[in-house]
Structure formats: C-alpha cells, structure tokens
Amino acid sequence: MGPGKSLKMKRSLGEQLTQSSRSTGTAYPTARCVLLEVQVPAALVQPGQPVGSVVFDCFEAALGAEVRIWSYTQPRYQKELNLTQQLPDCRGLEVQDSIQSCWALPWLNVSADGEDVRLVLDVSEEQRFGLSLYWNQAQGPAKPWWHRNLTGPQTITLNHTDLVPCLCIQVWPLEPDSVRTSICPFREDPRAHRNLWRAARLHLLPPQGWRLDAPCSLPAEATLCWQALDGGPCQPLVPPLPRENITVNKALEFPLLKGHPNICIQVNSWETLQLQECLWADSLGPLKDDMLLVETRGPQDNRSLCALEASGCTPLLSRASTRAARLGEQLLQDLQSGQCLQLWDDDLGALWACPMDKYVHQRWALVWLACLLLAAVLFLLLLLKKNHVKGWLRLLKEDVRVGAAARSRAALLLYSADDAGFERRARPVPHRAGLLTALTVARLPGDPAGARRPPPRAARGEGGANVPGPPARPGQLLPAPRDPGDGSRDEA
C-alpha cells in the first residue's frame, strides 16, 4: 500500500475474506486524482451478497470542494458507481473549531479615494495572505486579473478606469485548507458600467464570423444595419434580420451570403445604442457608394422592390424626388443584368447591393457638357455682335485715356479783369483731378485809368486771419488758394 493511504477490509457474513490490495498515486496538498485498486478472489464472491467495504481516509481536499468517486469493475459491467461528495467548509459546525484557518479571516474594506477606490486589508503584521482581483463572468470560469501574496496590513488603490461590474476581490490566509473570502462591490457602480462599454470591442472572424470581447457579460442585442456613404444614421436592414442576444467572448455567425463594407453591427442595451462597427471596412476597403435594394416576398410569389435611403425604403418605380426614384429603371436593369451583389436570401426576401459609381460619372459628364455648351453660345454671340463689341471696347479705351489725362494735367482759366464777376470766377474751382490754377492779366501801362485789378492774394497769419499779400505784377500767374483740407504749405 502506498504512503499516505490505508485500506481496511471488514468482515462480512462471518467469513474472513482473502484479499490483496494495491494502490497507486501520490498525496498532494490540493485535490488530485488518485487510483485505488482492490482485488477479491472470484471464488469467494457469492451472487447477491455483499463482499465487504473499503475505507480510504487519507485523501486531501480543500474545504468546500467537490470530490467525485467513480467505481467500476474489470471487465466492466453495465452497473457503475458515480458519486459526488460536497466537503464541508468553515460554515459547517463540525469544522469551525477543528481548523485553525476558520478562526479568523482577513478583514477587507472598500472605500472611495476621490475618483479612485481604496482597498484596506486590516490583518496582523505577521499574517501572510493572498489577494486576487478577477472578473467573475457568467459564462465560463472566472478570469484572473491581478494576484499578489502579501504580509501585514495593506492599502491598495485601484484606478477608477479599471472598475467593471464583474470585478471581484478575493482574500485568504496563506495556510492549508484556508477559506477564501470574495466580494464583488462594483456591480451597481455607474462608473463600472461605463467602463465596461468602453472596454468592449467588436472583432471580425473570417469568413463570416464575429465576436464581442468584454471583461463581463453584457445584457445586449446585436443587429445589422446599412451605412450609406453620404453619412447619416445607420439604417436597420429591412426586412429586419433576427435580433441576437450576445454572448461575450464567443464566436457568432453572420446570416449573410456575402460581406460588404457598408454592413455594420449595432449593439444595443436597454434600447440604447452602445456600439457600432463596420467590421468589413478593414478587409474590403472603405464605404462604397452603393444602393441597397430590398426585395420583399409575399404569398403567391408576390415580390416588391425598394431602395433603402435615409427617408426610408423608397419604391423604385415611384414618383418621389429621391435619388433611387430618379434612377429606378436603371437600377432594375442593373439587377436583372446581374450587376448587383446579393447579400442575403431566404423565404422572406433578399438584399442586393447595386453600385452607383457610373451614375455619378454620368452626372458630372452632363455638367461639363452644359458648361461647354454655354461657352460656345457666348462665343457665338460675340462673333455676331463683333462691331458693337469693337465700338464698346473703343469707347472704354478712350474713357480710360481721358480720365488718365485729366488726372495728370492742370487747367488754365483766363478771365478779364474788367468783368464784374472776376473775383467770383477767379476763385479756384475744385475738380476731381486736382486744384485748378487761375491766370489773370493785369493792366499794362497805357490802359485806361480806373481799370480794375485783381485783389492781392491774402496770406494767413497767426490764428487763421487773412493777411493781405503783395500786389500782383502785370502778367503774373497767381496760384490758387490752398484748399482748406490740404495740409501742404504755401510757397513764397
């Protein structure tokens, strides 16, 4: 018999059984599989009567663990023994006083530290314990995230961005058969739920699979939608494909025949959009300018076609002022000629993606043709009105020359000194080209007496008063007085 194991055979029916026993295996500090083989001579076995019992009292297992016992014969008969035994833990009265690790558990407190979270473990200075942070997922086993073996009192700070609803804390003394204390304090924390959606990621699994990766389970549904190139909200596919409850970290299949970059996945939770990804945009390129045609099949082989647009599903042969209605006949021809890609097909209908690039090119070709036609008409009008155009250009040229000459030359005005309105007319006449200069002719020697002479130019003295200037000589050209707005100084 191997070490750490004992075999006891009890008498039955007053007969001493001849037995031989053999066991294989090794004792481990944690639960392992152990094989125990018992041999009894077939001659001593009476049909319908018990032979004896086997007591195996050295199998080590953790508190609260499950032990499975499986018994069979060689050769195997139909009847086998399968038994699962649940071992007691520290809550059982029979072990509370006999196992030291059940006497005192580490005390754990979770408190707020601003936006972060503080974990305070109040234990004795010499006590060694283990601390583990893990994600308690509803589907599958718990996923470890952080683990440390510590000694004495500890204070650990968690960043608020690491909080998720399924984040749990487990602490236990580093002793054999110790009981582990677990708490999940962030299940109702709003920050944890926001962080969970930020950490969720959609992944495409070729050829037709996808997966939602997240630390915790999500109460959400996934649907398919069509994202047009010109932007706008992603339109749910019509007829609607079945909504699918999401199992995180599990591969799911698209109910489609072909992939398309404009087909996206929307993840909704409680009627609120949380995630949207166009997964095929990475493998099939950017969004395309395609029109999605929806074929609906009814009873008696009745079929109808419409184009999915931002305003809804527009019938192709309608009089609506939409892009699909204007190109309805062309889209039908493309569908019948096999130029459209079939994305989905079943008894309810089908989905087709028809390219629209050629219609965009045709539209720009019409615009360029209209521009060329307008230019040709203008050129023809110029040829027909050639003489009028030449005259107009000649007048424009002369007007430009006259204006330039008027701005660069001074005007000479001649007045008679005997005129009664001399003083009024001799004043400078403002002109847009500048100030004009007046020329007066004084009386020459021998002129009749009493002839009027022009008044001398007045000069400005201090304070702005006019000061009479020197008399003009015969034949002298008198400069015009300075304009009040001119800042130049009179020359002597």
Short mmCIF file of C-alpha atoms in Angstrom, two decimals:
data_model
loop_
_atom_site.label_atom_id
_atom_site.label_comp_id
_atom_site.label_asym_id
_atom_site.label_seq_id
_atom_site.Cartn_x
_atom_site.Cartn_y
_atom_site.Cartn_z
CA MET A 1 0.00 0.00 0.00
CA GLY A 2 1.40 3.37 -0.96
CA PRO A 3 2.31 6.04 1.58
CA GLY A 4 -0.45 8.21 2.96
CA LYS A 5 -3.15 5.64 2.27
CA SER A 6 -4.74 2.88 4.30
CA LEU A 7 -7.02 0.07 3.34
CA LYS A 8 -9.30 -1.67 5.75
CA MET A 9 -11.37 -4.69 4.83
CA LYS A 10 -14.25 -5.51 7.15
CA ARG A 11 -15.61 -8.99 7.66
CA SER A 12 -18.98 -9.86 6.19
CA LEU A 13 -21.16 -12.89 6.90
CA GLY A 14 -18.62 -14.15 9.41
CA GLU A 15 -16.17 -15.16 6.75
CA GLN A 16 -12.58 -13.98 6.50
CA LEU A 17 -12.00 -12.72 3.02
CA THR A 18 -8.75 -13.29 1.29
CA GLN A 19 -7.76 -10.05 -0.19
CA SER A 20 -4.92 -8.28 -1.77
CA SER A 21 -4.88 -4.60 -2.38
CA ARG A 22 -2.77 -2.35 -4.46
CA SER A 23 -2.96 1.43 -4.73
CA THR A 24 -1.13 3.85 -6.92
CA GLY A 25 -0.83 7.61 -6.61
CA THR A 26 0.83 10.33 -4.62
CA ALA A 27 -0.52 12.62 -1.91
CA TYR A 28 -0.78 16.32 -2.92
CA PRO A 29 -1.57 19.42 -0.85
CA THR A 30 -4.52 20.09 -3.18
CA ALA A 31 -7.11 17.84 -4.75
CA ARG A 32 -5.81 15.40 -7.35
CA CYS A 33 -7.00 12.18 -8.92
CA VAL A 34 -5.99 9.03 -7.01
CA LEU A 35 -6.46 5.50 -8.30
CA LEU A 36 -7.19 2.73 -5.79
CA GLU A 37 -7.42 -0.88 -6.99
CA VAL A 38 -8.93 -3.67 -4.87
CA GLN A 39 -8.75 -7.36 -5.85
CA VAL A 40 -11.06 -10.04 -4.41
CA PRO A 41 -10.89 -13.75 -5.43
CA ALA A 42 -13.87 -14.57 -7.59
CA ALA A 43 -14.40 -17.91 -5.76
CA LEU A 44 -15.30 -16.10 -2.55
CA VAL A 45 -17.87 -13.83 -4.20
CA GLN A 46 -21.43 -15.07 -3.77
CA PRO A 47 -24.13 -13.68 -6.07
CA GLY A 48 -26.38 -11.11 -4.41
CA GLN A 49 -24.32 -10.88 -1.23
CA PRO A 50 -22.01 -8.02 -0.13
CA VAL A 51 -18.33 -8.78 -0.03
CA GLY A 52 -17.05 -6.01 2.23
CA SER A 53 -16.22 -2.32 2.36
CA VAL A 54 -13.24 -0.10 1.61
CA VAL A 55 -12.28 2.87 3.79
CA PHE A 56 -9.86 5.42 2.27
CA ASP A 57 -9.15 8.13 4.85
CA CYS A 58 -6.03 9.91 3.56
CA PHE A 59 -7.36 11.82 0.55
CA GLU A 60 -6.57 15.53 0.85
CA ALA A 61 -9.04 18.10 -0.48
CA ALA A 62 -9.78 21.77 0.11
CA LEU A 63 -12.60 22.96 2.32
CA GLY A 64 -15.86 23.27 0.43
CA ALA A 65 -14.51 21.32 -2.56
CA GLU A 66 -16.34 18.66 -4.53
CA VAL A 67 -14.95 15.10 -4.62
CA ARG A 68 -16.11 12.70 -7.31
CA ILE A 69 -15.97 8.95 -6.64
CA TRP A 70 -16.16 6.60 -9.59
CA SER A 71 -16.20 2.82 -9.09
CA TYR A 72 -16.19 0.17 -11.80
CA THR A 73 -15.11 -3.42 -12.38
CA GLN A 74 -12.72 -5.09 -14.77
CA PRO A 75 -14.07 -6.24 -17.12
CA ARG A 76 -16.63 -3.51 -16.88
CA TYR A 77 -20.25 -4.39 -16.38
CA GLN A 78 -23.19 -2.16 -17.06
CA LYS A 79 -23.66 -1.06 -13.47
CA GLU A 80 -21.17 1.53 -12.22
CA LEU A 81 -20.96 3.73 -9.16
CA ASN A 82 -20.74 7.50 -9.65
CA LEU A 83 -20.90 9.66 -6.57
CA THR A 84 -20.11 13.37 -5.98
CA GLN A 85 -19.37 14.35 -2.41
CA GLN A 86 -19.51 18.00 -1.24
CA LEU A 87 -16.97 18.58 1.54
CA PRO A 88 -17.86 20.95 4.40
CA ASP A 89 -16.39 24.45 4.69
CA CYS A 90 -15.94 26.90 7.55
CA ARG A 91 -19.69 27.42 7.78
CA GLY A 92 -20.11 23.87 8.97
CA LEU A 93 -20.22 23.46 12.73
CA GLU A 94 -18.13 20.29 12.57
CA VAL A 95 -15.04 22.11 11.24
CA GLN A 96 -15.25 25.59 12.77
CA ASP A 97 -13.43 24.57 15.93
CA SER A 98 -11.06 21.99 14.43
CA ILE A 99 -9.48 24.01 11.55
CA GLN A 100 -7.38 27.00 12.54
CA SER A 101 -7.86 28.85 9.24
CA CYS A 102 -11.57 29.12 10.02
CA TRP A 103 -10.98 31.05 13.23
CA ALA A 104 -10.02 34.45 11.80
CA LEU A 105 -10.36 35.76 8.23
CA PRO A 106 -8.67 38.90 6.83
CA TRP A 107 -10.86 41.99 7.20
CA LEU A 108 -11.38 43.86 3.89
CA ASN A 109 -12.84 47.34 3.46
CA VAL A 110 -13.57 49.15 0.17
CA SER A 111 -13.71 52.95 0.31
CA ALA A 112 -13.63 55.87 -2.12
CA ASP A 113 -10.44 57.87 -2.71
CA GLY A 114 -11.64 60.71 -4.92
CA GLU A 115 -12.45 59.08 -8.24
CA ASP A 116 -10.34 56.04 -7.37
CA VAL A 117 -11.08 53.16 -4.99
CA ARG A 118 -9.04 52.18 -1.92
CA LEU A 119 -8.81 48.61 -0.63
CA VAL A 120 -7.85 48.41 3.04
CA LEU A 121 -6.87 44.99 4.47
CA ASP A 122 -6.68 45.02 8.25
CA VAL A 123 -4.70 41.96 9.37
CA SER A 124 -1.95 41.32 11.87
CA GLU A 125 1.56 42.38 10.95
CA GLU A 126 2.88 38.85 10.69
CA GLN A 127 -0.04 37.26 8.88
CA ARG A 128 0.58 36.26 5.28
CA PHE A 129 -2.34 36.24 2.92
CA GLY A 130 -3.16 36.14 -0.77
CA LEU A 131 -5.07 38.84 -2.64
CA SER A 132 -6.60 38.28 -6.06
CA LEU A 133 -8.65 40.52 -8.36
CA TYR A 134 -10.62 38.64 -11.00
CA TRP A 135 -13.51 39.02 -13.43
CA ASN A 136 -16.44 36.88 -12.39
CA GLN A 137 -18.01 36.01 -15.74
CA ALA A 138 -21.43 34.42 -16.02
CA GLN A 139 -20.32 32.28 -18.96
CA GLY A 140 -17.26 30.24 -18.20
CA PRO A 141 -14.80 30.25 -15.31
CA ALA A 142 -13.51 33.32 -13.54
CA LYS A 143 -10.75 35.17 -15.36
CA PRO A 144 -7.79 36.22 -13.14
CA TRP A 145 -6.64 39.80 -13.50
CA TRP A 146 -4.22 40.53 -10.61
CA HIS A 147 -2.71 38.39 -7.84
CA ARG A 148 -0.25 39.08 -5.00
CA ASN A 149 0.97 37.35 -1.84
CA LEU A 150 1.21 39.98 0.90
CA THR A 151 2.14 40.27 4.57
CA GLY A 152 0.60 42.51 7.22
CA PRO A 153 -1.83 45.41 6.78
CA GLN A 154 -2.10 46.69 3.23
CA THR A 155 -3.76 49.60 1.41
CA ILE A 156 -4.18 49.19 -2.34
CA THR A 157 -5.55 51.88 -4.69
CA LEU A 158 -7.48 50.95 -7.82
CA ASN A 159 -7.82 53.35 -10.73
CA HIS A 160 -11.44 54.24 -11.47
CA THR A 161 -10.92 53.29 -15.14
CA ASP A 162 -10.24 49.67 -14.08
CA LEU A 163 -13.61 49.24 -12.42
CA VAL A 164 -16.13 46.95 -14.14
CA PRO A 165 -19.32 45.41 -12.70
CA CYS A 166 -17.89 41.89 -12.53
CA LEU A 167 -14.61 42.87 -10.83
CA CYS A 168 -14.38 40.86 -7.61
CA ILE A 169 -11.84 40.76 -4.77
CA GLN A 170 -10.73 37.55 -3.10
CA VAL A 171 -8.54 37.32 0.01
CA TRP A 172 -7.38 34.31 2.03
CA PRO A 173 -4.67 33.36 4.56
CA LEU A 174 -1.68 31.55 3.11
CA GLU A 175 -2.37 28.39 5.11
CA PRO A 176 -3.53 24.90 4.13
CA ASP A 177 -7.28 24.49 3.82
CA SER A 178 -7.81 28.24 4.19
CA VAL A 179 -11.17 29.73 3.34
CA ARG A 180 -11.29 32.42 0.67
CA THR A 181 -13.43 35.50 1.16
CA SER A 182 -14.83 37.02 -2.05
CA ILE A 183 -16.79 40.23 -2.60
CA CYS A 184 -17.95 41.98 -5.81
CA PRO A 185 -18.56 45.60 -4.71
CA PHE A 186 -18.91 47.27 -8.13
CA ARG A 187 -21.99 45.58 -9.57
CA GLU A 188 -24.15 48.70 -9.20
CA ASP A 189 -21.43 51.31 -9.74
CA PRO A 190 -22.32 53.60 -12.73
CA ARG A 191 -18.63 54.18 -13.45
CA ALA A 192 -18.08 50.44 -13.74
CA HIS A 193 -20.89 50.09 -16.30
CA ARG A 194 -19.50 52.98 -18.39
CA ASN A 195 -16.01 51.45 -18.29
CA LEU A 196 -17.42 48.10 -19.39
CA TRP A 197 -18.80 49.55 -22.63
CA ARG A 198 -15.59 51.46 -23.24
CA ALA A 199 -13.61 48.22 -22.92
CA ALA A 200 -15.94 46.23 -25.21
CA ARG A 201 -14.58 45.53 -28.72
CA LEU A 202 -16.12 44.01 -31.84
CA HIS A 203 -13.90 41.76 -33.96
CA LEU A 204 -14.42 40.21 -37.38
CA LEU A 205 -13.62 36.50 -37.68
CA PRO A 206 -13.21 35.47 -41.34
CA PRO A 207 -15.05 34.42 -43.29
CA GLN A 208 -18.48 35.15 -41.76
CA GLY A 209 -17.91 35.27 -38.01
CA TRP A 210 -17.63 37.99 -35.40
CA ARG A 211 -17.05 38.25 -31.66
CA LEU A 212 -17.69 40.76 -28.90
CA ASP A 213 -14.85 40.87 -26.38
CA ALA A 214 -15.62 42.31 -22.95
CA PRO A 215 -14.45 41.64 -19.37
CA CYS A 216 -18.02 40.95 -18.17
CA SER A 217 -21.29 39.68 -19.51
CA LEU A 218 -23.43 42.28 -21.27
CA PRO A 219 -27.23 42.44 -21.40
CA ALA A 220 -27.32 43.46 -25.06
CA GLU A 221 -28.63 42.60 -28.51
CA ALA A 222 -26.87 42.77 -31.86
CA THR A 223 -28.45 43.84 -35.16
CA LEU A 224 -27.20 44.55 -38.68
CA CYS A 225 -27.60 47.93 -40.40
CA TRP A 226 -26.63 49.67 -43.65
CA GLN A 227 -24.31 52.72 -43.50
CA ALA A 228 -24.56 54.97 -46.57
CA LEU A 229 -21.52 56.77 -47.96
CA ASP A 230 -23.04 60.24 -47.52
CA GLY A 231 -23.27 59.79 -43.76
CA GLY A 232 -26.39 59.86 -41.64
CA PRO A 233 -27.61 57.22 -39.22
CA CYS A 234 -27.08 53.55 -39.93
CA GLN A 235 -30.35 52.20 -41.37
CA PRO A 236 -31.64 48.90 -39.91
CA LEU A 237 -31.90 46.23 -42.55
CA VAL A 238 -35.36 45.63 -43.99
CA PRO A 239 -36.75 43.04 -43.65
CA PRO A 240 -35.19 43.02 -40.20
CA LEU A 241 -32.75 40.25 -39.58
CA PRO A 242 -33.35 38.44 -36.27
CA ARG A 243 -32.01 40.18 -33.19
CA GLU A 244 -29.43 38.09 -31.43
CA ASN A 245 -28.58 38.08 -27.74
CA ILE A 246 -24.85 38.49 -27.32
CA THR A 247 -22.64 36.03 -25.53
CA VAL A 248 -19.36 37.83 -24.91
CA ASN A 249 -16.05 36.26 -25.92
CA LYS A 250 -17.85 33.76 -28.15
CA ALA A 251 -17.71 33.50 -31.95
CA LEU A 252 -21.01 34.23 -33.71
CA GLU A 253 -22.01 33.89 -37.36
CA PHE A 254 -23.50 36.46 -39.74
CA PRO A 255 -26.69 35.34 -41.51
CA LEU A 256 -25.33 36.70 -44.80
CA LEU A 257 -24.18 35.29 -48.11
CA LYS A 258 -21.53 37.93 -48.81
CA GLY A 259 -19.74 40.60 -46.83
CA HIS A 260 -19.93 44.30 -47.71
CA PRO A 261 -18.08 47.30 -46.20
CA ASN A 262 -21.36 49.21 -45.72
CA ILE A 263 -22.87 46.50 -43.49
CA CYS A 264 -22.32 47.37 -39.84
CA ILE A 265 -23.16 45.85 -36.46
CA GLN A 266 -25.08 47.73 -33.80
CA VAL A 267 -25.04 46.62 -30.17
CA ASN A 268 -27.98 47.92 -28.14
CA SER A 269 -28.58 47.68 -24.41
CA TRP A 270 -31.98 48.62 -22.99
CA GLU A 271 -32.96 50.29 -26.30
CA THR A 272 -29.80 52.43 -26.23
CA LEU A 273 -27.10 52.22 -28.89
CA GLN A 274 -23.78 51.36 -27.24
CA LEU A 275 -21.50 50.15 -30.06
CA GLN A 276 -21.44 50.37 -33.85
CA GLU A 277 -18.69 48.92 -36.03
CA CYS A 278 -18.42 48.41 -39.79
CA LEU A 279 -16.19 45.37 -39.49
CA TRP A 280 -15.73 44.69 -43.20
CA ALA A 281 -14.34 48.18 -43.82
CA ASP A 282 -10.89 46.93 -42.77
CA SER A 283 -10.84 43.89 -45.07
CA LEU A 284 -12.98 45.09 -48.01
CA GLY A 285 -11.96 48.74 -48.04
CA PRO A 286 -13.83 51.97 -47.20
CA LEU A 287 -17.54 52.58 -47.61
CA LYS A 288 -18.89 52.34 -51.16
CA ASP A 289 -21.44 54.46 -52.98
CA ASP A 290 -23.83 51.52 -53.39
CA MET A 291 -27.61 51.43 -53.23
CA LEU A 292 -29.17 48.68 -51.11
CA LEU A 293 -32.21 47.11 -52.78
CA VAL A 294 -34.65 45.26 -50.53
CA GLU A 295 -36.73 42.51 -52.11
CA THR A 296 -39.79 41.51 -50.10
CA ARG A 297 -41.55 38.24 -50.92
CA GLY A 298 -45.17 37.66 -50.04
CA PRO A 299 -47.75 34.94 -50.62
CA GLN A 300 -48.44 33.69 -54.14
CA ASP A 301 -44.95 34.70 -55.21
CA ASN A 302 -45.66 38.43 -54.88
CA ARG A 303 -42.47 40.45 -54.91
CA SER A 304 -41.72 44.12 -54.34
CA LEU A 305 -38.51 46.11 -54.59
CA CYS A 306 -37.48 49.26 -52.75
CA ALA A 307 -34.24 51.13 -52.14
CA LEU A 308 -33.09 51.78 -48.58
CA GLU A 309 -32.46 55.52 -48.13
CA ALA A 310 -32.31 57.94 -45.23
CA SER A 311 -36.02 58.73 -45.65
CA GLY A 312 -36.98 55.05 -45.63
CA CYS A 313 -37.41 52.30 -48.19
CA THR A 314 -38.37 54.04 -51.47
CA PRO A 315 -40.15 52.01 -54.20
CA LEU A 316 -38.08 52.04 -57.37
CA LEU A 317 -40.94 52.95 -59.74
CA SER A 318 -42.37 55.75 -57.60
CA ARG A 319 -42.56 59.48 -58.34
CA ALA A 320 -40.68 60.51 -55.24
CA SER A 321 -37.97 63.16 -55.56
CA THR A 322 -35.22 60.90 -54.25
CA ARG A 323 -32.13 59.55 -55.90
CA ALA A 324 -33.43 55.99 -56.00
CA ALA A 325 -36.74 57.05 -57.57
CA ARG A 326 -34.99 59.03 -60.33
CA LEU A 327 -32.77 56.05 -61.17
CA GLY A 328 -35.41 53.39 -60.55
CA GLU A 329 -35.49 51.97 -64.08
CA GLN A 330 -31.70 51.89 -64.36
CA LEU A 331 -31.42 50.07 -61.02
CA LEU A 332 -33.95 47.48 -62.17
CA GLN A 333 -31.92 46.91 -65.32
CA ASP A 334 -28.74 46.51 -63.26
CA LEU A 335 -30.48 43.98 -61.02
CA GLN A 336 -31.78 41.96 -63.96
CA SER A 337 -28.41 42.01 -65.73
CA GLY A 338 -26.56 40.66 -62.67
CA GLN A 339 -24.58 43.80 -61.84
CA CYS A 340 -25.81 43.82 -58.20
CA LEU A 341 -24.30 41.74 -55.39
CA GLN A 342 -26.71 39.54 -53.41
CA LEU A 343 -26.03 39.83 -49.68
CA TRP A 344 -28.88 37.87 -48.12
CA ASP A 345 -31.61 35.49 -49.28
CA ASP A 346 -34.38 33.49 -47.60
CA ASP A 347 -38.12 32.89 -47.85
CA LEU A 348 -38.96 36.42 -46.67
CA GLY A 349 -36.86 38.33 -49.17
CA ALA A 350 -33.38 39.26 -50.29
CA LEU A 351 -30.85 42.09 -50.11
CA TRP A 352 -28.92 43.42 -53.12
CA ALA A 353 -26.10 46.00 -53.27
CA CYS A 354 -26.02 47.88 -56.60
CA PRO A 355 -23.05 50.16 -57.47
CA MET A 356 -23.85 53.81 -58.21
CA ASP A 357 -20.43 55.00 -59.41
CA LYS A 358 -21.35 55.04 -63.09
CA TYR A 359 -24.36 57.28 -62.46
CA VAL A 360 -22.18 59.74 -60.57
CA HIS A 361 -19.78 59.88 -63.54
CA GLN A 362 -22.69 60.43 -65.93
CA ARG A 363 -23.94 63.33 -63.83
CA TRP A 364 -20.58 65.08 -63.89
CA ALA A 365 -20.32 64.47 -67.64
CA LEU A 366 -23.65 66.29 -68.11
CA VAL A 367 -22.40 69.21 -66.02
CA TRP A 368 -19.25 69.56 -68.10
CA LEU A 369 -21.26 69.31 -71.31
CA ALA A 370 -23.56 72.10 -70.14
CA CYS A 371 -20.56 74.31 -69.32
CA LEU A 372 -19.04 73.75 -72.76
CA LEU A 373 -22.36 74.49 -74.45
CA LEU A 374 -22.71 77.77 -72.54
CA ALA A 375 -19.17 78.81 -73.50
CA ALA A 376 -19.92 78.07 -77.18
CA VAL A 377 -23.10 80.18 -77.09
CA LEU A 378 -21.24 83.14 -75.58
CA PHE A 379 -18.53 82.89 -78.22
CA LEU A 380 -21.15 82.83 -80.99
CA LEU A 381 -22.85 85.93 -79.60
CA LEU A 382 -19.52 87.73 -79.55
CA LEU A 383 -18.98 86.90 -83.21
CA LEU A 384 -22.46 88.11 -84.19
CA LYS A 385 -22.05 91.39 -82.28
CA LYS A 386 -18.49 91.97 -83.40
CA ASN A 387 -18.94 95.60 -84.48
CA HIS A 388 -20.85 96.55 -81.35
CA VAL A 389 -18.24 94.93 -79.23
CA LYS A 390 -15.45 96.77 -81.01
CA GLY A 391 -17.23 100.11 -80.53
CA TRP A 392 -17.80 99.38 -76.88
CA LEU A 393 -14.15 98.48 -76.38
CA ARG A 394 -13.07 101.65 -78.23
CA LEU A 395 -15.24 103.87 -76.02
CA LEU A 396 -13.97 102.13 -72.94
CA LYS A 397 -10.37 102.65 -74.06
CA GLU A 398 -10.92 106.37 -74.79
CA ASP A 399 -12.65 106.89 -71.47
CA VAL A 400 -9.69 105.38 -69.70
CA ARG A 401 -7.26 107.60 -71.59
CA VAL A 402 -9.27 110.79 -70.96
CA GLY A 403 -9.54 110.04 -67.29
CA ALA A 404 -5.79 109.46 -67.01
CA ALA A 405 -5.03 112.70 -68.88
CA ALA A 406 -7.37 114.71 -66.68
CA ARG A 407 -5.69 113.40 -63.57
CA SER A 408 -2.15 114.27 -64.81
CA ARG A 409 -2.68 117.82 -66.30
CA ALA A 410 -3.58 121.26 -64.89
CA ALA A 411 -6.25 123.54 -66.40
CA LEU A 412 -5.61 127.20 -67.37
CA LEU A 413 -8.54 129.59 -66.97
CA LEU A 414 -8.40 133.12 -68.49
CA TYR A 415 -10.65 135.84 -67.11
CA SER A 416 -10.94 139.55 -67.87
CA ALA A 417 -10.04 141.82 -65.02
CA ASP A 418 -12.86 144.19 -66.06
CA ASP A 419 -15.53 141.55 -65.54
CA ALA A 420 -17.77 142.27 -62.58
CA GLY A 421 -17.73 138.63 -61.59
CA PHE A 422 -13.92 138.40 -61.71
CA GLU A 423 -13.49 137.83 -58.01
CA ARG A 424 -16.10 135.08 -58.04
CA ARG A 425 -14.73 133.40 -61.16
CA ALA A 426 -11.09 133.79 -60.17
CA ARG A 427 -11.64 131.55 -57.17
CA PRO A 428 -10.20 128.09 -57.53
CA VAL A 429 -12.70 125.59 -58.96
CA PRO A 430 -12.41 122.16 -57.35
CA HIS A 431 -12.09 119.23 -59.71
CA ARG A 432 -11.76 115.55 -59.12
CA ALA A 433 -8.40 115.65 -60.89
CA GLY A 434 -6.93 118.30 -58.51
CA LEU A 435 -6.94 122.07 -57.90
CA LEU A 436 -7.12 124.42 -60.86
CA THR A 437 -4.86 127.47 -61.22
CA ALA A 438 -6.34 130.80 -62.38
CA LEU A 439 -4.37 133.13 -64.64
CA THR A 440 -5.21 136.86 -64.54
CA VAL A 441 -3.86 139.54 -66.82
CA ALA A 442 -3.10 142.83 -65.06
CA ARG A 443 -3.47 146.23 -66.76
CA LEU A 444 -0.49 147.10 -68.90
CA PRO A 445 0.97 150.60 -68.98
CA GLY A 446 -1.32 152.82 -71.01
CA ASP A 447 -4.55 151.09 -70.07
CA PRO A 448 -7.46 153.37 -69.24
CA ALA A 449 -7.50 154.67 -65.72
CA GLY A 450 -9.82 153.13 -63.28
CA ALA A 451 -9.33 149.65 -64.65
CA ARG A 452 -9.93 147.04 -62.02
CA ARG A 453 -7.05 144.90 -60.85
CA PRO A 454 -7.38 141.59 -59.18
CA PRO A 455 -7.16 141.68 -55.44
CA PRO A 456 -3.85 140.63 -53.99
CA ARG A 457 -3.60 137.17 -52.54
CA ALA A 458 -4.29 137.03 -48.90
CA ALA A 459 -1.93 135.21 -46.65
CA ARG A 460 -2.84 133.53 -43.42
CA GLY A 461 -1.35 134.86 -40.27
CA GLU A 462 -1.43 133.56 -36.78
CA GLY A 463 -4.77 132.40 -35.58
CA GLY A 464 -6.01 131.73 -39.12
CA ALA A 465 -6.55 135.50 -40.01
CA ASN A 466 -6.11 136.59 -43.61
CA VAL A 467 -3.13 138.90 -44.19
CA PRO A 468 -3.04 140.94 -47.43
CA GLY A 469 -0.26 139.86 -49.71
CA PRO A 470 1.90 141.90 -52.11
CA PRO A 471 0.20 143.33 -55.22
CA ALA A 472 0.44 141.27 -58.39
CA ARG A 473 2.58 142.43 -61.26
CA PRO A 474 1.25 142.66 -64.78
CA GLY A 475 1.23 139.24 -66.46
CA GLN A 476 1.83 137.38 -63.17
CA LEU A 477 0.24 133.97 -62.74
CA LEU A 478 -1.48 133.86 -59.40
CA PRO A 479 -1.63 130.43 -57.75
CA ALA A 480 -4.97 129.31 -56.45
CA PRO A 481 -5.51 129.50 -52.73
CA ARG A 482 -4.90 126.35 -50.76
CA ASP A 483 -7.83 124.09 -50.23
CA PRO A 484 -8.92 124.07 -46.57
CA GLY A 485 -8.46 120.33 -46.40
CA ASP A 486 -4.99 120.40 -47.93
CA GLY A 487 -2.21 120.12 -45.42
CA SER A 488 0.54 121.47 -47.74
CA ARG A 489 2.29 124.78 -47.00
CA ASP A 490 2.12 127.80 -49.38
CA GLU A 491 5.29 128.59 -51.18
CA ALA A 492 6.67 132.14 -51.03
#
